[in-house]
């Protein structure tokens, strides 16, 4: 079941937002799955200044029917920085 939730989130980001991501966390809250996914953000400002890509962590809500209910960006960091800043 967890694999299907992960596939749902990765497919949503890939097809809807045109972003590839890596699931870094998942938990069940009542009838809702909460999934954290890390994706590279395409930020024009950073690209123009030859800076590193930014990595964003999103939290995604997935229903028991494997539908994405909501998503929210929780944090961003430079790709080479392993800590949230």
Coordinates of C-alpha atoms in Angstrom, one line a residue:
X1 CA 0.0 0.0 0.0
X2 CA 2.8 2.4 0.8
X3 CA 4.4 1.8 -2.6
X4 CA 1.1 2.8 -4.2
X5 CA 0.9 6.0 -2.2
X6 CA 4.5 6.8 -3.2
X7 CA 3.7 6.1 -6.9
X8 CA 0.7 8.4 -6.7
X9 CA 2.7 11.3 -5.4
X10 CA 5.6 10.8 -7.8
X11 CA 3.2 10.6 -10.7
X12 CA 1.3 13.7 -9.6
X13 CA 4.5 15.7 -9.4
X14 CA 5.8 14.3 -12.7
X15 CA 2.7 14.7 -14.8
X16 CA 0.9 17.7 -13.2
X17 CA 3.9 19.9 -12.1
X18 CA 6.5 18.5 -14.5
X19 CA 8.9 17.9 -11.6
X20 CA 10.8 14.7 -10.6
X21 CA 11.0 14.1 -6.9
X22 CA 12.2 11.7 -4.3
X23 CA 9.9 10.7 -1.5
X24 CA 11.7 11.3 1.8
X25 CA 8.9 10.6 4.3
X26 CA 5.5 9.1 4.7
X27 CA 3.0 8.7 7.5
X28 CA -0.7 7.8 8.0
X29 CA -3.0 10.3 9.8
X30 CA -6.5 8.9 10.2
X31 CA -7.7 8.3 6.6
X32 CA -5.1 10.5 5.0
X33 CA -1.5 9.8 4.0
X34 CA 1.0 12.6 4.5
X35 CA 4.0 12.3 2.2
X36 CA 7.1 14.5 2.0
X37 CA 8.8 14.7 -1.4
X38 CA 12.0 16.6 -2.3
X39 CA 12.1 18.2 -5.7
X40 CA 14.5 20.5 -7.6
X41 CA 13.0 24.0 -8.1
X42 CA 13.5 25.7 -11.4
X43 CA 14.2 29.3 -10.2
X44 CA 15.0 31.7 -12.9
X45 CA 16.7 34.1 -10.5
X46 CA 19.2 31.5 -9.3
X47 CA 19.9 30.2 -12.9
X48 CA 20.7 33.7 -14.1
X49 CA 23.3 34.1 -11.4
X50 CA 24.8 30.7 -12.0
X51 CA 23.9 29.6 -8.5
X52 CA 23.1 26.1 -7.3
X53 CA 19.6 24.7 -7.8
X54 CA 17.2 25.0 -4.9
X55 CA 15.7 21.9 -3.4
X56 CA 12.1 22.1 -2.1
X57 CA 10.4 19.8 0.3
X58 CA 6.6 19.5 -0.2
X59 CA 4.1 17.8 2.0
X60 CA 1.3 16.1 0.1
X61 CA -2.0 14.7 1.3
X62 CA -3.2 11.5 -0.3
X63 CA -6.6 10.0 0.3
X64 CA -7.3 6.3 0.9
X65 CA -8.5 6.2 -2.7
X66 CA -5.0 7.3 -3.8
X67 CA -6.0 10.8 -4.9
X68 CA -3.8 13.8 -4.2
X69 CA -6.0 16.0 -1.9
X70 CA -3.5 18.9 -1.3
X71 CA 0.2 19.8 -1.4
X72 CA 2.2 22.6 0.2
X73 CA 5.9 23.6 0.0
X74 CA 7.4 23.4 3.4
X75 CA 11.0 24.5 2.9
X76 CA 13.7 25.3 0.4
X77 CA 17.5 24.9 0.5
X78 CA 20.5 25.1 -1.9
X79 CA 21.1 21.6 -3.4
X80 CA 24.6 21.4 -1.8
X81 CA 23.2 22.3 1.7
X82 CA 22.0 19.3 3.7
X83 CA 20.3 21.3 6.3
X84 CA 17.0 23.2 6.0
X85 CA 17.7 27.0 6.0

